[in-house]
CSV table of C-alpha atoms in Angstrom, one decimal:
chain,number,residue,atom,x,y,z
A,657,UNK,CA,-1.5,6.6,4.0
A,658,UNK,CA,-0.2,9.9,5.7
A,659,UNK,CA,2.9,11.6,4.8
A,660,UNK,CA,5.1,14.6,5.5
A,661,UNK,CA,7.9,16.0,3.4
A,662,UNK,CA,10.3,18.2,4.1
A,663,UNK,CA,12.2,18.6,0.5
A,664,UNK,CA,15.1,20.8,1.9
A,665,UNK,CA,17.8,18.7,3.8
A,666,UNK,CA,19.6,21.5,4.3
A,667,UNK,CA,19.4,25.5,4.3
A,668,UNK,CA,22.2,27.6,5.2
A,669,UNK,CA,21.2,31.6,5.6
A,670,UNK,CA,23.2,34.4,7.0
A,671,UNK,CA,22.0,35.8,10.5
A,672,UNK,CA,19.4,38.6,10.3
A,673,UNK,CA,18.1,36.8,6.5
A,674,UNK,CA,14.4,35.3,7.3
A,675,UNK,CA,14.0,31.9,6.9
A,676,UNK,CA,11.2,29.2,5.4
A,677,UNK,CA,11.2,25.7,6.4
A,678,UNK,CA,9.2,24.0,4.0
A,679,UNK,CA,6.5,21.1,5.4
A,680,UNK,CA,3.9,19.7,3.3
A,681,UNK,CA,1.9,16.7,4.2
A,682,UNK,CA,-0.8,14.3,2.9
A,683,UNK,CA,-3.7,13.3,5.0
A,684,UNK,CA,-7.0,12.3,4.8
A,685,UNK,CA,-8.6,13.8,7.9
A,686,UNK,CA,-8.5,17.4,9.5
A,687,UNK,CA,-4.7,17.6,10.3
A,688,UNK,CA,-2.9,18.1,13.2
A,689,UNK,CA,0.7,19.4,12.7
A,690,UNK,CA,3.8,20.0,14.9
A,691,UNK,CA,7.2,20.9,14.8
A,692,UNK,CA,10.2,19.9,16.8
A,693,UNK,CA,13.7,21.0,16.9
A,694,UNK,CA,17.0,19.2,17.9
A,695,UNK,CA,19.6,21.2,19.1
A,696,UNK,CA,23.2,19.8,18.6
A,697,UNK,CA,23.8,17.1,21.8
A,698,UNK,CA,20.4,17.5,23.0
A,699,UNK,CA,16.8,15.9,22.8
A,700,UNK,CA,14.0,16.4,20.0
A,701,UNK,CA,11.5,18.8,21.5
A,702,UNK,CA,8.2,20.6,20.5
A,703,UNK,CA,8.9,23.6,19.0
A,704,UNK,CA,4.9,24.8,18.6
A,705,UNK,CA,1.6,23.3,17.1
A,706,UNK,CA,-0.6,24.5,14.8
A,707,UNK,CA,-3.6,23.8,16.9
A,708,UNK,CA,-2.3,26.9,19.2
A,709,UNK,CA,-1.2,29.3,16.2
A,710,UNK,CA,1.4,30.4,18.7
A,711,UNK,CA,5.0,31.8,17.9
A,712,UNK,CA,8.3,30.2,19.8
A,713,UNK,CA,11.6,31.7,19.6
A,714,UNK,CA,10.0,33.9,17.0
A,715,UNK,CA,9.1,31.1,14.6
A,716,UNK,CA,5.2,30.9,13.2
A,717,UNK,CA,3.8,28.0,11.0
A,718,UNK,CA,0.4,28.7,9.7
A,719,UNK,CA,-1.7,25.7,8.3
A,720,UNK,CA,-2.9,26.2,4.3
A,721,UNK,CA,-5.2,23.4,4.1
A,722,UNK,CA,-5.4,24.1,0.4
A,723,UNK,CA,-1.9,23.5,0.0
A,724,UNK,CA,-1.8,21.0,2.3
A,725,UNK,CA,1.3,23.2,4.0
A,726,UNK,CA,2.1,24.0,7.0
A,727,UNK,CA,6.0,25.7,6.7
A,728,UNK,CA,7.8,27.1,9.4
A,729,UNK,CA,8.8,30.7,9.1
A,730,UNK,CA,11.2,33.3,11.1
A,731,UNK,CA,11.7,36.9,9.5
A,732,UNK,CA,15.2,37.5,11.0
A,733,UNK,CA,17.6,34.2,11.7
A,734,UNK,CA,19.4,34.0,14.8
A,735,UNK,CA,22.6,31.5,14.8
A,736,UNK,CA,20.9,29.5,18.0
A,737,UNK,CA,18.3,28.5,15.7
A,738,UNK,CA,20.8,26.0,14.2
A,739,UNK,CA,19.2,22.8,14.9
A,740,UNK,CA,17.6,20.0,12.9
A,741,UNK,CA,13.5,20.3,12.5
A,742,UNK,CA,11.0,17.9,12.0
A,743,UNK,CA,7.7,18.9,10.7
A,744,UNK,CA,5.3,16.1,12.3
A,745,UNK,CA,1.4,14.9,11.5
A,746,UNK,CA,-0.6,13.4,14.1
A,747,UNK,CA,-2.0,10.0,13.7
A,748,UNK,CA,-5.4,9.8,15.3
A,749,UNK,CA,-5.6,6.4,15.5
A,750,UNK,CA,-2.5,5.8,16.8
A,751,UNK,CA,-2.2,8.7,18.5
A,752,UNK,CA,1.7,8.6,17.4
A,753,UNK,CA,3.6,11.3,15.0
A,754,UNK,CA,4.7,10.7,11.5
A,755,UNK,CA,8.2,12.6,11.0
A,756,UNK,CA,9.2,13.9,8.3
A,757,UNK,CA,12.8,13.6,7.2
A,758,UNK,CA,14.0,16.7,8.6
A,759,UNK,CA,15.5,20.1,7.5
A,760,UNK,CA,19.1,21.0,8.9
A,761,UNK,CA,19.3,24.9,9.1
A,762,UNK,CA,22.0,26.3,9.4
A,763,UNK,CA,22.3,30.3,10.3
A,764,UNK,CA,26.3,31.4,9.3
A,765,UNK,CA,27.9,34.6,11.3
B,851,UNK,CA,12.0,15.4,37.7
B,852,UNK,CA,13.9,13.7,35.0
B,853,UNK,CA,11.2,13.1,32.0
B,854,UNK,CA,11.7,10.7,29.9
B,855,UNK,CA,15.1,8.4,30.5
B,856,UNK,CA,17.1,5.8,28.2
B,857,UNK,CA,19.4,3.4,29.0
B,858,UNK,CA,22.2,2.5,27.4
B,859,UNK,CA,23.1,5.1,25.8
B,860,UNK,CA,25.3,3.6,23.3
B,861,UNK,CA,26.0,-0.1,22.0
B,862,UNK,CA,27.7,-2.0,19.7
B,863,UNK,CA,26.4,-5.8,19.0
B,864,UNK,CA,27.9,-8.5,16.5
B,865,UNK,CA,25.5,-9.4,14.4
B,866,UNK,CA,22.5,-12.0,16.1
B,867,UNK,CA,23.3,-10.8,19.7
B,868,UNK,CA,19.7,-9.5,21.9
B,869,UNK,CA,19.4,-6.8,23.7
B,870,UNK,CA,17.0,-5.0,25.7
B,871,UNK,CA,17.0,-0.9,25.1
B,872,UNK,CA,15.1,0.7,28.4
B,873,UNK,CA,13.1,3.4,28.8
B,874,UNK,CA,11.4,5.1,31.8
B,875,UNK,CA,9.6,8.3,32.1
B,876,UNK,CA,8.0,10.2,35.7
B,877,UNK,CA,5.8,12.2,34.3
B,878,UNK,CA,2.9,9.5,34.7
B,879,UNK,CA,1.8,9.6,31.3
B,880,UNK,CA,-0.5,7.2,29.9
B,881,UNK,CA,1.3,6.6,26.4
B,882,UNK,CA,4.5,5.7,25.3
B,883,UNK,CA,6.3,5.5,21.7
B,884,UNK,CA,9.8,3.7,20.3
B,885,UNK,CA,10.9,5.6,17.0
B,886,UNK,CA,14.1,4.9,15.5
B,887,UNK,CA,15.8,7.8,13.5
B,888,UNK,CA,18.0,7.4,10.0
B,889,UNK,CA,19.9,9.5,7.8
B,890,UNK,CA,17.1,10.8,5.3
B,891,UNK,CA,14.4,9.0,6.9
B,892,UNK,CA,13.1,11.4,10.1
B,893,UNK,CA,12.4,9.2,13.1
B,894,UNK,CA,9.7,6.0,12.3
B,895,UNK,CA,7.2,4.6,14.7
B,896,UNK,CA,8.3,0.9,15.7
B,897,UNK,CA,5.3,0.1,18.4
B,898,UNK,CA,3.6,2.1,20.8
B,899,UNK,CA,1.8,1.8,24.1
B,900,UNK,CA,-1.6,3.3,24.9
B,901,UNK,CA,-1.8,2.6,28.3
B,902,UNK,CA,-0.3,0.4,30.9
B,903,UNK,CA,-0.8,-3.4,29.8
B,904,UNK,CA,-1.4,-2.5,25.8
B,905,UNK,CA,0.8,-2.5,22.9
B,906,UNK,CA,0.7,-2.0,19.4
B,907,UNK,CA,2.8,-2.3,16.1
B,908,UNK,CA,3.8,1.0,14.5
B,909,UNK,CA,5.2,1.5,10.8
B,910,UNK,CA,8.5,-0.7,11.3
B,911,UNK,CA,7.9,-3.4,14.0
B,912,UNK,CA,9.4,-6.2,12.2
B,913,UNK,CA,12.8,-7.3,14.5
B,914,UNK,CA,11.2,-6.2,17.6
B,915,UNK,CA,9.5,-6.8,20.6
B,916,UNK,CA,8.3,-4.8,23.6
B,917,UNK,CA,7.2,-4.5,27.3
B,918,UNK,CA,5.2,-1.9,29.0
B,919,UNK,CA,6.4,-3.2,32.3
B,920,UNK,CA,4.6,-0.9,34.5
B,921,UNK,CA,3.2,3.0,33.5
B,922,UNK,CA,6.9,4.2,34.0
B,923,UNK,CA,8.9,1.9,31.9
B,924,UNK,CA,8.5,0.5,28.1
B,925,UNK,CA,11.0,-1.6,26.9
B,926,UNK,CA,12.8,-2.5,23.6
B,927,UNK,CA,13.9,-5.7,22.6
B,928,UNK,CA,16.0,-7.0,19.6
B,929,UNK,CA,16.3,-11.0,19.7
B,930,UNK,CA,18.6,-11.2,17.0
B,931,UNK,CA,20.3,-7.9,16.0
B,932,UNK,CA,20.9,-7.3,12.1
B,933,UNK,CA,22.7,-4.6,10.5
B,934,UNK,CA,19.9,-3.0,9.0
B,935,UNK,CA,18.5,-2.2,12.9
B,936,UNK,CA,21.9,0.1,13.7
B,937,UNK,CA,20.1,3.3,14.3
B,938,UNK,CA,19.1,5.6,16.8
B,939,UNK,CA,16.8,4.9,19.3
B,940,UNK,CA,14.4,7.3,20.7
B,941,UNK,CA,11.6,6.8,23.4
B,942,UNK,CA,8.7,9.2,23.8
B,943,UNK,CA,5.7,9.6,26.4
B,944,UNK,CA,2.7,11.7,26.1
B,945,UNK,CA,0.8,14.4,27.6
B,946,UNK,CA,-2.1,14.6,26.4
B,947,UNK,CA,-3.6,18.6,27.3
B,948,UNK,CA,-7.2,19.8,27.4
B,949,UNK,CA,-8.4,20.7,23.8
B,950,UNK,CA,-6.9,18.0,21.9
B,951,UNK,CA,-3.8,19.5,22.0
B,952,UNK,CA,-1.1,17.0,23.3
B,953,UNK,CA,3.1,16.9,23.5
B,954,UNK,CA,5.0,14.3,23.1
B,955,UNK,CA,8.6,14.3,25.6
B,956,UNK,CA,11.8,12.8,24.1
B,957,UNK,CA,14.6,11.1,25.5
B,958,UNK,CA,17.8,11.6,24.6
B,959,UNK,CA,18.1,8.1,22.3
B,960,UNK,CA,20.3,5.4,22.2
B,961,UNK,CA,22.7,4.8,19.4
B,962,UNK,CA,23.5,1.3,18.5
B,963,UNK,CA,25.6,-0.4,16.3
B,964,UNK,CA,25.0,-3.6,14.9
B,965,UNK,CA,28.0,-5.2,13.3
């Protein structure tokens, strides 16, 4: 069965400090890996993919198949990236996401 | 242009009560999801819709029932509430983009508290 972890319920780091948000998963097949963020009072969005190695709101994630990561990254925090993220895994069959259990970040003044 | 739509947005049932969480999206996607989000636990998978007329179970379907009425709307049923189903509710629809890449739209949830 697939599976994604996110260990860290929490991380708290000063503005301007860079910042890991930790995703690893377990999967069978060739993954396919996403991350959303919700804001305080608003909806879960997509935040990027891996499939498009693109960077949003300065953020990267880069897939290590090896360590069957895929962790989301910033070198400098802003305190509007406080939010809740998901890392997510695609189900192919189902075509639905498996969530992980979230990381709450939180960027302090 | 709203996306994806929930009503209510908030409920509190007694314990055995029904009720009928909706969801409606105008983006004319194809696919529709019901996850339900707990402390600790991310959001799960309780059924999904492929297409119009088609439904399947997802990871936690047991205490519910749905309806792809039409393409727009994909509804959520509890026949008799429990305690264990107070959660938040969130409906998705997907757009699915050329290159296997694909996005999946949010609404904003509904919370609901079973007593």
């Amino acid at each position: 069965a697939q599976r994604v972890t996110q260990p860290e319920k929490l991380l708290s780091v000063f503005k301007g400090a860079p910042v890991e948000l930790k995703c690893n998963y377990s999967y069978s097949g060739s993954p396919e890996l996403f991350w959303y963020v919700q804001y305080s009072r608003q909806r879960l969005q997509l935040l990027l993919r891996h499939i498009s190695r693109e960077s949003i709101k300065g953020f990267t994630a880069d897939l290590n198949k090896g360590e069957t990561s895929f962790h989301l990254k910033k070198p400098f925090a802003q305190e509007e990236d406080s939010a809740m993220y998901y890392c997510a895994l695609l189900d192919t069959g189902r075509r639905a996401l498996t969530f992980g259990s979230g990381t709450r970040l939180q960027v302090q003044p | 242009n709203a996306g994806v739509t929930q009503t209510p947005k908030f409920q509190v049932l007694k314990t055995g009560q029904s009720m009928t969480l909706q969801c409606a999206q105008d983006m004319n996607h194809n696919s529709m999801y019901w996850y339900r989000q707990d402390p600790g636990m991310g959001l799960r998978l309780i059924y999904y819709s492929a297409s119009e007329g088609t439904t399947d179970k997802g990871e936690v379907p047991n205490g519910y029932n749905v309806s792809r009425l039409n393409k727009r709307e994909f509804s959520l049923r509890l026949e008799s509430a429990a305690p264990s189903q107070t959660s938040v509710y969130f409906c998705a629809s997907k757009r699915a983009l050329a290159g296997g890449q694909e996005t999946q739209y949010f609404g904003p949830g509904t919370r609901l508290l079973v007593l």
